[in-house]
């Protein structure tokens, strides 16, 4: 199953619940990934409606790096396409969609969703679970989320050691803790595709829960990782801020791998818009 052929709209509740989002438009394919043309508020409303109806799901937030990985690996392409909600984390994807004549409402990041989903969960009384991050960082994030989202119940926190997911025993230990906590929303921050492969496993045991693969968002929430100022985020320069704060870890990824891919994506998107409709790929 591919991003182009899968069903674009999750099942609509038979009884409309308060706050539920309306059925969504077909996905926009950018960089080989089908992206839902929805904003952050619509994502939160959709998750609230689905939770109230007893249905779970998972959210993937692709950026340029994830699009590169999907192009190389059909299995990862299927993993992303099978998500219930797919939203653009990277501004190059938003720009490319606009160049192609199929605009997206804007960027929707895991770093923002961890806050808006937590605020929604606090209002509705749904417990959340934090999974990932260095030791003690998830605990700090839980305290900050609870402080800024009064009434939020953090049902559990787990920061398993690096490489835990390489063994069945390591994954089983994490699975047991999450399942025992019975959260409504799980924030998993291990980076793509590790977090998303683990989420796909956990979904089988918690079909009524929602999962967000949120990368570095737990560190952002804790304040241990610096996030770019709002003006840089609006201009698509968050990658530059992260590069300046973590040059050793991110230099090759951003400059050698992602930057050329983003340039090609934007160029081909602009070219596609110029071609006659019948010749567009």
Tab-separated table of C-alpha atoms in Angstrom:
chain	number	residue	atom	x	y	z
A	1	UNK	CA	0.000	0.000	0.000
A	2	UNK	CA	1.360	3.422	-0.892
A	3	UNK	CA	0.683	7.004	0.107
A	4	UNK	CA	-1.086	7.520	-3.213
A	5	UNK	CA	-3.446	4.540	-2.998
A	6	UNK	CA	-4.435	4.186	0.664
A	7	UNK	CA	-7.754	5.542	1.937
A	8	UNK	CA	-7.327	9.220	2.658
A	9	UNK	CA	-10.075	9.723	5.236
A	10	UNK	CA	-10.355	7.754	8.490
A	11	UNK	CA	-13.758	6.314	9.296
A	12	UNK	CA	-16.207	9.070	10.202
A	13	UNK	CA	-17.982	8.556	13.554
A	14	UNK	CA	-21.613	7.581	13.086
A	15	UNK	CA	-22.570	9.970	15.847
A	16	UNK	CA	-20.802	13.310	15.668
A	17	UNK	CA	-19.165	14.166	18.981
A	18	UNK	CA	-18.568	17.671	20.225
A	19	UNK	CA	-15.275	19.039	18.985
A	20	UNK	CA	-14.747	16.380	16.324
A	21	UNK	CA	-13.210	17.497	13.048
A	22	UNK	CA	-15.134	17.045	9.778
A	23	UNK	CA	-13.936	14.456	7.243
A	24	UNK	CA	-10.648	15.530	5.716
A	25	UNK	CA	-9.671	16.232	2.146
A	26	UNK	CA	-7.513	13.785	0.128
A	27	UNK	CA	-3.831	13.713	0.981
A	28	UNK	CA	-1.369	15.887	-0.882
A	29	UNK	CA	1.665	13.925	-2.115
A	30	UNK	CA	4.917	15.820	-1.526
A	31	UNK	CA	8.376	14.273	-1.616
A	32	UNK	CA	6.829	10.836	-1.984
A	33	UNK	CA	4.712	11.206	1.159
A	34	UNK	CA	0.960	11.720	1.352
A	35	UNK	CA	0.213	14.583	3.747
A	36	UNK	CA	-3.155	15.513	5.231
A	37	UNK	CA	-4.042	19.143	4.385
A	38	UNK	CA	-5.008	20.049	7.951
A	39	UNK	CA	-3.791	22.538	10.532
A	40	UNK	CA	-2.833	21.931	14.150
A	41	UNK	CA	-6.284	22.799	15.512
A	42	UNK	CA	-7.906	20.325	13.121
A	43	UNK	CA	-5.522	17.566	14.208
A	44	UNK	CA	-6.324	18.185	17.870
A	45	UNK	CA	-10.076	18.264	17.169
A	46	UNK	CA	-9.836	15.040	15.172
A	47	UNK	CA	-7.935	13.235	17.942
A	48	UNK	CA	-10.422	14.493	20.556
A	49	UNK	CA	-13.350	13.228	18.504
A	50	UNK	CA	-11.759	9.849	17.869
A	51	UNK	CA	-10.826	9.384	21.532
A	52	UNK	CA	-14.365	10.233	22.567
A	53	UNK	CA	-15.620	7.639	20.077
A	54	UNK	CA	-13.251	4.993	21.480
A	55	UNK	CA	-10.925	4.886	18.497
A	56	UNK	CA	-7.155	5.258	18.601
A	57	UNK	CA	-4.612	6.094	15.947
A	58	UNK	CA	-1.141	7.383	15.251
A	59	UNK	CA	0.305	10.629	13.963
A	60	UNK	CA	3.429	10.976	11.824
A	61	UNK	CA	5.032	14.377	11.185
A	62	UNK	CA	7.315	14.036	8.121
A	63	UNK	CA	10.163	16.427	7.402
A	64	UNK	CA	12.774	16.381	4.643
A	65	UNK	CA	14.820	13.708	6.414
A	66	UNK	CA	11.810	11.403	6.714
A	67	UNK	CA	10.960	11.931	3.039
A	68	UNK	CA	14.513	10.917	2.134
A	69	UNK	CA	14.189	7.751	4.196
A	70	UNK	CA	10.828	6.917	2.634
A	71	UNK	CA	12.275	7.277	-0.874
A	72	UNK	CA	14.968	4.700	-0.041
A	73	UNK	CA	12.835	2.154	1.816
A	74	UNK	CA	9.370	0.984	0.651
A	75	UNK	CA	8.735	-0.484	4.107
A	76	UNK	CA	9.115	2.923	5.695
A	77	UNK	CA	6.908	4.418	3.003
A	78	UNK	CA	4.177	1.983	4.006
A	79	UNK	CA	4.746	2.749	7.687
A	80	UNK	CA	4.144	6.458	7.091
A	81	UNK	CA	1.263	5.952	4.658
A	82	UNK	CA	-0.527	3.735	7.173
A	83	UNK	CA	-0.668	6.449	9.830
A	84	UNK	CA	-4.079	7.891	10.643
A	85	UNK	CA	-2.792	11.466	10.481
A	86	UNK	CA	0.241	12.645	8.492
A	87	UNK	CA	1.183	16.327	8.741
A	88	UNK	CA	4.135	18.327	7.424
A	89	UNK	CA	6.762	19.072	10.060
A	90	UNK	CA	9.198	20.626	7.578
A	91	UNK	CA	8.695	23.993	5.871
A	92	UNK	CA	10.277	22.726	2.593
A	93	UNK	CA	7.307	20.349	2.301
A	94	UNK	CA	4.879	23.243	2.770
A	95	UNK	CA	6.747	25.301	0.160
A	96	UNK	CA	6.890	22.384	-2.285
A	97	UNK	CA	3.155	21.751	-1.942
A	98	UNK	CA	2.492	25.417	-2.675
A	99	UNK	CA	4.750	25.310	-5.734
A	100	UNK	CA	2.889	22.259	-7.012
A	101	UNK	CA	-0.438	24.081	-6.749
A	102	UNK	CA	-1.698	21.852	-3.918
A	103	UNK	CA	-1.088	24.044	-0.851
A	104	UNK	CA	-1.086	22.819	2.727
A	105	UNK	CA	-2.497	24.964	5.563
A	106	UNK	CA	0.959	25.171	7.128
A	107	UNK	CA	3.521	23.379	9.216
A	108	UNK	CA	2.344	21.115	12.064
A	109	UNK	CA	5.187	19.938	14.280
A	110	UNK	CA	5.496	17.312	16.966
A	111	UNK	CA	7.070	20.002	19.136
A	112	UNK	CA	3.808	21.983	18.951
A	113	UNK	CA	1.435	19.008	19.093
A	114	UNK	CA	2.878	17.759	22.371
A	115	UNK	CA	1.553	20.983	23.940
A	116	UNK	CA	-1.787	21.284	22.150
A	117	UNK	CA	-2.658	17.608	22.606
A	118	UNK	CA	-1.680	17.801	26.282
A	119	UNK	CA	-3.883	20.861	26.764
A	120	UNK	CA	-6.780	19.038	25.109
A	121	UNK	CA	-6.137	15.927	27.227
A	122	UNK	CA	-6.106	18.018	30.410
A	123	UNK	CA	-9.495	19.530	29.568
A	124	UNK	CA	-11.032	16.167	28.695
A	125	UNK	CA	-9.437	14.156	31.509
A	126	UNK	CA	-7.438	11.823	29.259
A	127	UNK	CA	-4.109	10.593	30.685
A	128	UNK	CA	-0.864	10.870	28.712
A	129	UNK	CA	2.394	8.920	28.716
A	130	UNK	CA	5.913	10.137	27.847
A	131	UNK	CA	8.247	7.626	26.231
A	132	UNK	CA	11.808	8.510	25.251
A	133	UNK	CA	14.477	11.104	25.840
A	134	UNK	CA	17.644	10.937	27.956
A	135	UNK	CA	17.405	9.952	31.646
A	136	UNK	CA	15.420	12.452	33.754
A	137	UNK	CA	14.465	14.539	30.706
A	138	UNK	CA	11.045	12.892	30.314
A	139	UNK	CA	10.367	13.496	34.010
A	140	UNK	CA	11.220	17.172	33.573
A	141	UNK	CA	8.976	17.347	30.511
A	142	UNK	CA	6.135	15.734	32.460
A	143	UNK	CA	6.448	18.334	35.215
A	144	UNK	CA	6.469	21.207	32.719
A	145	UNK	CA	3.504	19.846	30.764
A	146	UNK	CA	1.520	19.396	33.986
A	147	UNK	CA	2.445	22.898	35.129
A	148	UNK	CA	1.343	24.550	31.894
A	149	UNK	CA	-1.678	22.295	31.317
A	150	UNK	CA	-3.524	22.320	34.668
A	151	UNK	CA	-5.321	19.062	35.358
A	152	UNK	CA	-3.146	16.990	33.027
A	153	UNK	CA	-2.585	13.452	34.275
A	154	UNK	CA	0.783	12.038	33.255
A	155	UNK	CA	0.103	8.342	33.703
A	156	UNK	CA	3.722	7.284	33.173
A	157	UNK	CA	7.224	8.232	32.068
A	158	UNK	CA	9.869	5.949	30.605
A	159	UNK	CA	13.313	6.714	29.194
A	160	UNK	CA	14.650	3.300	28.095
A	161	UNK	CA	18.373	3.029	27.344
A	162	UNK	CA	19.632	3.612	23.821
A	163	UNK	CA	19.348	0.460	21.739
A	164	UNK	CA	16.585	-1.103	23.824
A	165	UNK	CA	14.519	-1.658	20.670
A	166	UNK	CA	17.192	-3.873	19.096
A	167	UNK	CA	16.072	-6.815	21.228
A	168	UNK	CA	12.694	-8.433	21.798
A	169	UNK	CA	13.329	-8.268	25.549
A	170	UNK	CA	13.929	-4.529	25.479
A	171	UNK	CA	10.793	-3.837	23.467
A	172	UNK	CA	8.754	-6.150	25.690
A	173	UNK	CA	9.825	-4.308	28.845
A	174	UNK	CA	8.705	-1.009	27.343
A	175	UNK	CA	5.482	-2.558	26.055
A	176	UNK	CA	4.534	-3.928	29.470
A	177	UNK	CA	4.961	-0.539	31.144
A	178	UNK	CA	2.941	1.367	28.563
A	179	UNK	CA	0.134	-1.203	28.457
A	180	UNK	CA	-0.085	-1.296	32.264
A	181	UNK	CA	-0.447	2.493	32.371
A	182	UNK	CA	-3.401	2.481	29.901
A	183	UNK	CA	-2.836	6.043	28.646
A	184	UNK	CA	-5.088	7.789	26.154
A	185	UNK	CA	-2.196	9.555	24.404
A	186	UNK	CA	1.436	8.422	24.115
A	187	UNK	CA	4.250	10.776	23.100
A	188	UNK	CA	7.162	8.713	21.774
A	189	UNK	CA	10.422	10.546	21.130
A	190	UNK	CA	13.108	8.293	19.641
A	191	UNK	CA	13.362	9.760	16.156
A	192	UNK	CA	12.172	8.269	12.901
A	193	UNK	CA	11.823	5.381	12.194
A	194	UNK	CA	12.532	3.904	15.633
A	195	UNK	CA	9.637	5.643	17.365
A	196	UNK	CA	7.212	4.800	14.569
A	197	UNK	CA	8.152	1.128	14.390
A	198	UNK	CA	7.660	0.847	18.151
A	199	UNK	CA	4.348	2.712	17.952
A	200	UNK	CA	3.102	0.275	15.301
A	201	UNK	CA	3.745	-2.558	17.779
A	202	UNK	CA	2.144	-0.772	20.735
A	203	UNK	CA	-0.979	0.041	18.711
A	204	UNK	CA	-1.913	-3.643	18.743
A	205	UNK	CA	-2.136	-3.629	22.547
A	206	UNK	CA	-3.682	-0.170	22.920
A	207	UNK	CA	-6.112	0.185	19.995
A	208	UNK	CA	-8.048	2.990	21.712
A	209	UNK	CA	-4.975	5.169	22.391
A	210	UNK	CA	-3.417	7.830	20.182
A	211	UNK	CA	0.318	7.908	19.517
A	212	UNK	CA	2.485	10.804	18.378
A	213	UNK	CA	6.020	10.188	17.160
A	214	UNK	CA	7.488	13.462	18.373
A	215	UNK	CA	11.278	13.226	17.956
A	216	UNK	CA	13.007	15.873	20.071
A	217	UNK	CA	9.728	17.333	21.404
A	218	UNK	CA	10.182	15.778	24.843
A	219	UNK	CA	13.516	17.570	25.202
A	220	UNK	CA	11.930	20.795	23.952
A	221	UNK	CA	9.109	20.473	26.497
A	222	UNK	CA	11.595	19.829	29.289
A	223	UNK	CA	13.672	22.834	28.280
A	224	UNK	CA	16.831	20.740	27.944
A	225	UNK	CA	16.934	21.230	24.161
A	226	UNK	CA	16.743	24.776	22.818
A	227	UNK	CA	14.054	25.400	20.211
A	228	UNK	CA	14.452	28.031	17.522
A	229	UNK	CA	12.799	31.426	18.069
A	230	UNK	CA	9.364	31.824	16.533
A	231	UNK	CA	10.650	34.061	13.727
A	232	UNK	CA	13.105	31.379	12.596
A	233	UNK	CA	10.387	28.733	12.661
A	234	UNK	CA	8.078	30.906	10.564
A	235	UNK	CA	10.810	31.383	7.938
A	236	UNK	CA	11.765	27.725	7.751
A	237	UNK	CA	15.081	28.228	9.560
A	238	UNK	CA	14.582	25.938	12.534
A	239	UNK	CA	17.042	23.495	10.987
A	240	UNK	CA	19.720	26.223	11.063
A	241	UNK	CA	19.131	26.856	14.758
A	242	UNK	CA	19.410	23.151	15.516
A	243	UNK	CA	22.545	22.886	13.395
A	244	UNK	CA	24.157	25.715	15.385
A	245	UNK	CA	23.239	24.094	18.705
A	246	UNK	CA	24.202	20.511	17.725
A	247	UNK	CA	26.719	20.815	14.844
A	248	UNK	CA	28.525	17.511	15.384
A	249	UNK	CA	25.366	15.448	15.383
A	250	UNK	CA	23.434	17.273	12.691
A	251	UNK	CA	25.955	18.699	10.204
A	252	UNK	CA	26.043	15.713	7.862
A	253	UNK	CA	22.298	15.128	8.066
A	254	UNK	CA	21.337	18.711	7.297
A	255	UNK	CA	24.090	19.879	4.952
A	256	UNK	CA	25.108	16.730	3.071
A	257	UNK	CA	21.853	14.757	2.993
A	258	UNK	CA	18.815	16.967	3.565
A	259	UNK	CA	19.787	20.245	1.891
A	260	UNK	CA	20.353	18.766	-1.613
A	261	UNK	CA	17.165	16.705	-1.290
A	262	UNK	CA	15.163	19.809	-0.314
A	263	UNK	CA	16.645	21.781	-3.224
A	264	UNK	CA	15.696	19.056	-5.713
A	265	UNK	CA	12.230	18.774	-4.195
A	266	UNK	CA	11.571	22.490	-4.574
A	267	UNK	CA	12.988	22.600	-8.091
A	268	UNK	CA	10.960	19.626	-9.332
A	269	UNK	CA	7.823	20.975	-7.644
A	270	UNK	CA	8.211	24.302	-9.417
A	271	UNK	CA	8.869	22.523	-12.739
A	272	UNK	CA	5.830	20.301	-12.314
A	273	UNK	CA	3.618	23.372	-11.877
A	274	UNK	CA	4.898	24.709	-15.218
A	275	UNK	CA	4.219	21.514	-17.176
A	276	UNK	CA	0.925	20.959	-19.017
A	277	UNK	CA	-1.538	19.097	-16.787
A	278	UNK	CA	-1.319	15.904	-18.807
A	279	UNK	CA	2.478	15.662	-18.375
A	280	UNK	CA	2.548	16.119	-14.602
A	281	UNK	CA	3.868	13.098	-12.710
